[in-house]
Amino acid sequence: MPRWGMVIDLDKCTGCQACTVACQTENNLRPGSVEESQRGRIIEWIHVLPVVEGEYPHVKTRYMPVPCQHCDNPPCTRVCPVRATYKNDEGIVAQIYPRCIGCRYCVNACPYTCKFFNWSQPDWPESTHGGKSLSAAHNPDVSVRPVGVTEKCSFCSHRLIKAREQAKSEERPLRSEGDFVPACVEACPAEAMCFGDLDSPGTAVSELSRSHRAFRLQEELGAEPKVYYLTEG
Amino acid sequence: MELTRRQLLAIGGAAGAGVVIPAWLRSTIANSGPEFFPARNESLAYRKNLESFVPSVCQECTGGCMLKVRVIDGDAVGVSGHPTHPVTRGAVCPKGPASLQALYHPDRIPQPMLRVGQRGEGQWKFITWDEAIKKVAHQLQDLRHREKPHTVTVLDGSRAGLTRTLLERFAAAYGTPNYVHFNWTMGEYPVDAFRAMQDTEELAYDLTNARYVLSFGMDWLQCFPSPIEASRSYGLIRQGREGQRGRIVQIESRLSLTGGKADEWIPVNPETEGLLALGVAHVILKENRFDRGFTSSRTTGFDEWSRIVAQEYPPDRVEKATGVPQETIIRVAREFASNRPALALSERVSFFNQLAVHALNALAGNIGLPGGVLAANTPEAGTLPSFDPDPVARRGGGRPRVDGAGTTFTLASDAPQQLPENLLAKKPYPVNTLVVSNCNPLFASPNPKRWKDALAEVPSIVSFSPFMDETAAYADLIVPDHTPLESWQDAPSVTLGGERVVGMAKPAVIPVCRTRQAADVLLKVSHLLGGSVGAAFPWANFDTLLKECAQQAHASGHAKPLMLDPAEEPSDEALSIEDFWEVVTAGGGWTLPAEPQRQQTRFNFRPDFVRSPIANQKANIADSFPLRLCLFTPLAFSHADGAHLPYLNSIAGPQLDERWETWAGFNPETARSHGIANGDEVWVESPAGRVRAKARWYQGAMPGLVNMPCGLGHAAHGRWAKGVGSNPMELVEKLLDPVTGQPDWQSQRVRVYRV
């Protein structure tokens, strides 16, 4: 059974946020608005976190793209009273929207602030010109989340389903890297991200996750994230 | 005519779903006949879920990146990078995927509109395409009959490609010298220096192979031609070569995105980057670290230039002007000269600064070498047949230009920001018709109010804009263009390393509105004008022209079709022309063999411009306006455009995690001395006006400066842009470079106080 994971090289990341927007279009994220921004309710499944260190003129900025960390020991799934969020056999922390009761326990339990609550019905404006609605751009592989439901990065698990079907139709096993690629990794212009089976020897992720530059966020919490970062320098 | 509930529903669709209709559209509907109420197709045919992938060109900036669009049942539902296109290689920048929101934007202009009220009042009526095209043609024909074709001005912001070629050709065939290219200098290559020193604009910084990148204020991760390629180069410089982590040094007064990722940030007083470059040059000369072979055999003007640099720019004097310590200047000079290949970058700032920085590349002998400055000849999609302008056109085309390019601004080919003054003064002659394509001067200009005043003097303004932006709102006639995903497109480009490619794409989806491609409208108008103008445009449609170019490429035998599926190889068998056309429109164009790096013309050090113009600057008014305003454009709003797309609004300010409002960055010391807390609402005021912003303390800001992002603060441009944030360009008094005519964005003095 594969154990899907991601490696993000912070030395290559330029903070351009192509990953953020590619994810938004792939996963039908709500458009956002001034009001949502003022209340801190813009939803970005992969958010580029800026870290400004030092004081003028010795300043260093770092940009850290933070998707759901898909922890092997996820703090969020344990608090869900209805098993709307759980870790599947391949290590992906999944979210079942119709089952979610909106208690937001998982949102608070996540130490990486990667779970987002829909405080209002998302607005996909109808056209004022008789043409198609903004919802025409929706990816039909991903359901739209209504008000009252928590959502998060799924590692684009809908792409895994497709990749598996594709492999099956070609009568071959699913490859441990390359067949299944999340939208953010596909988009990255700096080639800073890679994705694949962490347990499969020879994949870029299994090699890089063991590099001397590799670390994970807040490792001391013991959540065992499957997103690895490579330090700069 | 009152708008009934039934009509509202017909337009808005879903019953009572809180459809917001902009005021301009509400009144337009009221002013137009019932035949213009768009009929909604309510049939709920089941989805077949037929999936296809088609190429398209991203037009959200001038990069010309090739996209791969996922289309399901005729709807564009996904965008990724074209996998085999040498610039994009499967990647995108944030603007690419956001273009879906442009396609299905709820506030697009649905069809041609004619102004009925006062200009700018928002009173319109819909007209048919036939009426609109006839109206334009009639008006232009009339001016030609009156021997005044030169009083038509075409203002265009398109990137290189056939649409731009057609607009320029139209100007020439019709008889006006006034095709004015509207550019955005931030992130643009220092093309004025390229032209003055190397006699060509067709150069590229080969970032992919550089070991040492010294940038004088160019936020090159967000630069052009393509931010995708810039990002990929960054990855290569950092981790692409075993055991060789390239060094990146950023010299700028505001720590930019690139500065934050650099190994070293050297803060410098604004607009003194050129002096610093000459200080660096002084050290390189004095320590004999320059490329003697190159400077002696392949340059002109070196002796005089080096004499002046040695005399006038010793590090101690440069330190005083720039605020950069002598030791740093000396160290940077040594690093730059000893780490080859090295690059010295600047953007299209003042002419003096551009020249000073570019001279370093020649001094280190990095011209024409991998990792240095390479010749990068953008290919042409095809060669258009020559045409014969009639005597009216020849007389009109021979008149002086209305923007002063070539006359007032000796080395400029275009000077769009001089237009307002000249239009107002009717100098050298009054302009009767302004055609606006692909740009928004009433927003993206220093003190855009100047444009509004000036346009009052122009009797007729025609806009091609697909959105109701500030300039379109001030037009008399709007002939709305398609958005890129609905258009036939071509995108010739060249990579930083010199690979040449011609992108080509058919419409990815059928048009959402009743818009028409601008190039097709232009062809129709010229056919109606007839005579020598019509004869210059022998193509029925834009796609006929594209096909003709494909035929030329096919006949040349050098063009290799691009494949949208990287697993597929183009067949080795010779294709028929019909098959070639099929393959290139499905695959996204063709690549061309790289041109060998030719011996370039001698590098001219331009000693005539090496003396500093700083002393001539106007008197300081530091007392009443103690701070200096520094403007920048985040990638989301490159070219000051993009705020109409909500996904881009959400990612506007990565460094300070700001979005959906305008912020002003202050050094904490400066903020404290003005009594401004982090997060305070402040007014930023200059003699030109004042704008509101959220003050943010930023350690990456030099003391005494206010940094503000361009792109927000629209008075129009759809629901997600209108009224959001403020536009700091309103603060900038016009100050144009005397040689290039390009605006100075970094010299405005301002004061700041709490709201």
PDB file of C-alpha atoms in Angstrom, chain B residues 341-473:
ATOM      1  CA  PRO B 341      29.093  34.074 -15.540  1.00  0.00           C
ATOM      2  CA  ALA B 342      27.558  36.965 -13.642  1.00  0.00           C
ATOM      3  CA  LEU B 343      24.620  39.167 -14.530  1.00  0.00           C
ATOM      4  CA  ALA B 344      23.788  42.762 -13.618  1.00  0.00           C
ATOM      5  CA  LEU B 345      20.056  43.376 -13.947  1.00  0.00           C
ATOM      6  CA  SER B 346      17.902  46.445 -13.885  1.00  0.00           C
ATOM      7  CA  GLU B 347      14.378  47.129 -14.949  1.00  0.00           C
ATOM      8  CA  ARG B 348      13.123  49.888 -17.197  1.00  0.00           C
ATOM      9  CA  VAL B 349      13.930  52.725 -14.797  1.00  0.00           C
ATOM     10  CA  SER B 350      15.597  56.024 -15.680  1.00  0.00           C
ATOM     11  CA  PHE B 351      17.821  56.001 -18.742  1.00  0.00           C
ATOM     12  CA  PHE B 352      20.895  56.862 -16.677  1.00  0.00           C
ATOM     13  CA  ASN B 353      20.293  53.941 -14.305  1.00  0.00           C
ATOM     14  CA  GLN B 354      19.588  51.489 -17.109  1.00  0.00           C
ATOM     15  CA  LEU B 355      22.819  52.387 -18.894  1.00  0.00           C
ATOM     16  CA  ALA B 356      24.940  52.377 -15.738  1.00  0.00           C
ATOM     17  CA  VAL B 357      23.803  48.883 -14.766  1.00  0.00           C
ATOM     18  CA  HIS B 358      23.992  47.383 -18.233  1.00  0.00           C
ATOM     19  CA  ALA B 359      27.557  48.693 -18.656  1.00  0.00           C
ATOM     20  CA  LEU B 360      28.625  46.303 -15.885  1.00  0.00           C
ATOM     21  CA  ASN B 361      27.681  43.353 -18.087  1.00  0.00           C
ATOM     22  CA  ALA B 362      30.080  44.564 -20.749  1.00  0.00           C
ATOM     23  CA  LEU B 363      32.783  45.414 -18.240  1.00  0.00           C
ATOM     24  CA  ALA B 364      32.763  41.838 -16.984  1.00  0.00           C
ATOM     25  CA  GLY B 365      32.629  40.525 -20.559  1.00  0.00           C
ATOM     26  CA  ASN B 366      29.300  38.794 -20.078  1.00  0.00           C
ATOM     27  CA  ILE B 367      27.786  39.805 -23.387  1.00  0.00           C
ATOM     28  CA  GLY B 368      26.863  36.938 -25.674  1.00  0.00           C
ATOM     29  CA  LEU B 369      27.999  34.231 -23.236  1.00  0.00           C
ATOM     30  CA  PRO B 370      25.788  31.590 -21.601  1.00  0.00           C
ATOM     31  CA  GLY B 371      24.818  32.908 -18.184  1.00  0.00           C
ATOM     32  CA  GLY B 372      25.226  36.471 -19.445  1.00  0.00           C
ATOM     33  CA  VAL B 373      23.260  38.680 -21.812  1.00  0.00           C
ATOM     34  CA  LEU B 374      22.256  36.715 -24.885  1.00  0.00           C
ATOM     35  CA  ALA B 375      20.751  37.693 -28.169  1.00  0.00           C
ATOM     36  CA  ALA B 376      17.165  36.498 -28.099  1.00  0.00           C
ATOM     37  CA  ASN B 377      15.407  37.096 -31.368  1.00  0.00           C
ATOM     38  CA  THR B 378      11.699  36.627 -30.969  1.00  0.00           C
ATOM     39  CA  PRO B 379      10.549  34.676 -34.010  1.00  0.00           C
ATOM     40  CA  GLU B 380       7.684  35.890 -36.125  1.00  0.00           C
ATOM     41  CA  ALA B 381       4.649  33.730 -36.636  1.00  0.00           C
ATOM     42  CA  GLY B 382       4.903  34.527 -40.307  1.00  0.00           C
ATOM     43  CA  THR B 383       5.790  37.211 -42.788  1.00  0.00           C
ATOM     44  CA  LEU B 384       2.975  39.434 -43.925  1.00  0.00           C
ATOM     45  CA  PRO B 385       2.978  40.569 -47.557  1.00  0.00           C
ATOM     46  CA  SER B 386       4.074  44.146 -48.104  1.00  0.00           C
ATOM     47  CA  PHE B 387       1.378  46.665 -48.885  1.00  0.00           C
ATOM     48  CA  ASP B 388       1.167  49.917 -50.720  1.00  0.00           C
ATOM     49  CA  PRO B 389      -0.188  52.869 -48.755  1.00  0.00           C
ATOM     50  CA  ASP B 390      -2.031  55.408 -50.890  1.00  0.00           C
ATOM     51  CA  PRO B 391      -0.940  59.084 -50.979  1.00  0.00           C
ATOM     52  CA  VAL B 392      -3.368  60.022 -48.157  1.00  0.00           C
ATOM     53  CA  ALA B 393      -1.834  57.356 -45.935  1.00  0.00           C
ATOM     54  CA  ARG B 394       1.676  58.354 -46.865  1.00  0.00           C
ATOM     55  CA  ARG B 395       1.068  61.997 -46.094  1.00  0.00           C
ATOM     56  CA  GLY B 396      -0.673  61.152 -42.805  1.00  0.00           C
ATOM     57  CA  GLY B 397       1.988  58.654 -41.766  1.00  0.00           C
ATOM     58  CA  GLY B 398       4.685  61.243 -42.414  1.00  0.00           C
ATOM     59  CA  ARG B 399       3.310  63.639 -39.791  1.00  0.00           C
ATOM     60  CA  PRO B 400       5.074  63.937 -36.433  1.00  0.00           C
ATOM     61  CA  ARG B 401       3.851  61.649 -33.672  1.00  0.00           C
ATOM     62  CA  VAL B 402       1.475  62.967 -31.099  1.00  0.00           C
ATOM     63  CA  ASP B 403       3.320  61.404 -28.132  1.00  0.00           C
ATOM     64  CA  GLY B 404       6.632  63.102 -28.927  1.00  0.00           C
ATOM     65  CA  ALA B 405       8.517  59.820 -29.340  1.00  0.00           C
ATOM     66  CA  GLY B 406      11.569  60.452 -31.482  1.00  0.00           C
ATOM     67  CA  THR B 407      11.252  64.210 -31.156  1.00  0.00           C
ATOM     68  CA  THR B 408      10.680  65.351 -27.542  1.00  0.00           C
ATOM     69  CA  PHE B 409      12.050  62.029 -26.324  1.00  0.00           C
ATOM     70  CA  THR B 410      14.920  61.421 -28.651  1.00  0.00           C
ATOM     71  CA  LEU B 411      15.495  57.738 -28.035  1.00  0.00           C
ATOM     72  CA  ALA B 412      11.911  56.656 -27.439  1.00  0.00           C
ATOM     73  CA  SER B 413       9.842  54.603 -29.859  1.00  0.00           C
ATOM     74  CA  ASP B 414       6.711  55.198 -27.789  1.00  0.00           C
ATOM     75  CA  ALA B 415       5.948  57.636 -24.979  1.00  0.00           C
ATOM     76  CA  PRO B 416       2.365  56.921 -23.913  1.00  0.00           C
ATOM     77  CA  GLN B 417       2.544  58.959 -20.728  1.00  0.00           C
ATOM     78  CA  GLN B 418       3.208  62.150 -22.666  1.00  0.00           C
ATOM     79  CA  LEU B 419      -0.092  61.758 -24.506  1.00  0.00           C
ATOM     80  CA  PRO B 420      -2.337  63.486 -21.947  1.00  0.00           C
ATOM     81  CA  GLU B 421      -0.415  66.765 -22.047  1.00  0.00           C
ATOM     82  CA  ASN B 422      -0.157  66.713 -25.825  1.00  0.00           C
ATOM     83  CA  LEU B 423      -3.824  65.841 -26.280  1.00  0.00           C
ATOM     84  CA  LEU B 424      -4.803  68.652 -23.964  1.00  0.00           C
ATOM     85  CA  ALA B 425      -2.540  71.158 -25.705  1.00  0.00           C
ATOM     86  CA  LYS B 426      -3.566  69.772 -29.126  1.00  0.00           C
ATOM     87  CA  LYS B 427       0.121  69.459 -29.846  1.00  0.00           C
ATOM     88  CA  PRO B 428       1.275  68.985 -32.587  1.00  0.00           C
ATOM     89  CA  TYR B 429      -2.353  68.681 -33.784  1.00  0.00           C
ATOM     90  CA  PRO B 430      -5.687  67.730 -32.237  1.00  0.00           C
ATOM     91  CA  VAL B 431      -6.576  64.041 -32.047  1.00  0.00           C
ATOM     92  CA  ASN B 432     -10.028  63.145 -33.292  1.00  0.00           C
ATOM     93  CA  THR B 433     -10.262  59.450 -32.508  1.00  0.00           C
ATOM     94  CA  LEU B 434      -8.546  57.335 -29.883  1.00  0.00           C
ATOM     95  CA  VAL B 435      -8.674  53.569 -30.255  1.00  0.00           C
ATOM     96  CA  VAL B 436      -7.826  51.760 -27.009  1.00  0.00           C
ATOM     97  CA  SER B 437      -6.824  48.122 -26.987  1.00  0.00           C
ATOM     98  CA  ASN B 438      -5.528  45.978 -24.168  1.00  0.00           C
ATOM     99  CA  CYS B 439      -4.629  48.739 -21.745  1.00  0.00           C
ATOM    100  CA  ASN B 440      -6.226  50.906 -19.100  1.00  0.00           C
ATOM    101  CA  PRO B 441      -4.481  54.302 -19.055  1.00  0.00           C
ATOM    102  CA  LEU B 442      -7.170  55.876 -16.881  1.00  0.00           C
ATOM    103  CA  PHE B 443      -5.988  53.590 -14.103  1.00  0.00           C
ATOM    104  CA  ALA B 444      -2.407  52.472 -14.737  1.00  0.00           C
ATOM    105  CA  SER B 445      -0.737  55.864 -15.163  1.00  0.00           C
ATOM    106  CA  PRO B 446       0.927  58.462 -12.995  1.00  0.00           C
ATOM    107  CA  ASN B 447      -1.880  60.700 -11.780  1.00  0.00           C
ATOM    108  CA  PRO B 448      -4.534  59.094 -14.024  1.00  0.00           C
ATOM    109  CA  LYS B 449      -6.713  62.182 -13.665  1.00  0.00           C
ATOM    110  CA  ARG B 450      -4.487  63.775 -16.320  1.00  0.00           C
ATOM    111  CA  TRP B 451      -5.843  61.257 -18.787  1.00  0.00           C
ATOM    112  CA  LYS B 452      -9.422  62.012 -17.897  1.00  0.00           C
ATOM    113  CA  ASP B 453      -8.889  65.735 -18.456  1.00  0.00           C
ATOM    114  CA  ALA B 454      -7.075  65.112 -21.715  1.00  0.00           C
ATOM    115  CA  LEU B 455      -9.630  62.683 -23.109  1.00  0.00           C
ATOM    116  CA  ALA B 456     -12.268  65.364 -22.760  1.00  0.00           C
ATOM    117  CA  GLU B 457     -10.505  66.967 -25.734  1.00  0.00           C
ATOM    118  CA  VAL B 458     -10.821  63.853 -27.902  1.00  0.00           C
ATOM    119  CA  PRO B 459     -14.156  63.763 -29.736  1.00  0.00           C
ATOM    120  CA  SER B 460     -14.297  59.997 -30.106  1.00  0.00           C
ATOM    121  CA  ILE B 461     -12.946  57.103 -28.036  1.00  0.00           C
ATOM    122  CA  VAL B 462     -13.347  53.493 -29.129  1.00  0.00           C
ATOM    123  CA  SER B 463     -12.453  50.701 -26.706  1.00  0.00           C
ATOM    124  CA  PHE B 464     -11.880  46.998 -27.348  1.00  0.00           C
ATOM    125  CA  SER B 465     -12.026  46.120 -23.643  1.00  0.00           C
ATOM    126  CA  PRO B 466     -13.961  42.990 -22.628  1.00  0.00           C
ATOM    127  CA  PHE B 467     -14.412  44.497 -19.158  1.00  0.00           C
ATOM    128  CA  MET B 468     -15.883  47.768 -17.975  1.00  0.00           C
ATOM    129  CA  ASP B 469     -12.572  49.165 -16.757  1.00  0.00           C
ATOM    130  CA  GLU B 470     -11.946  52.865 -16.139  1.00  0.00           C
ATOM    131  CA  THR B 471     -10.978  53.599 -19.745  1.00  0.00           C
ATOM    132  CA  ALA B 472     -13.866  51.639 -21.244  1.00  0.00           C
ATOM    133  CA  ALA B 473     -16.249  53.437 -18.910  1.00  0.00           C
TER     134      ALA B 473
END
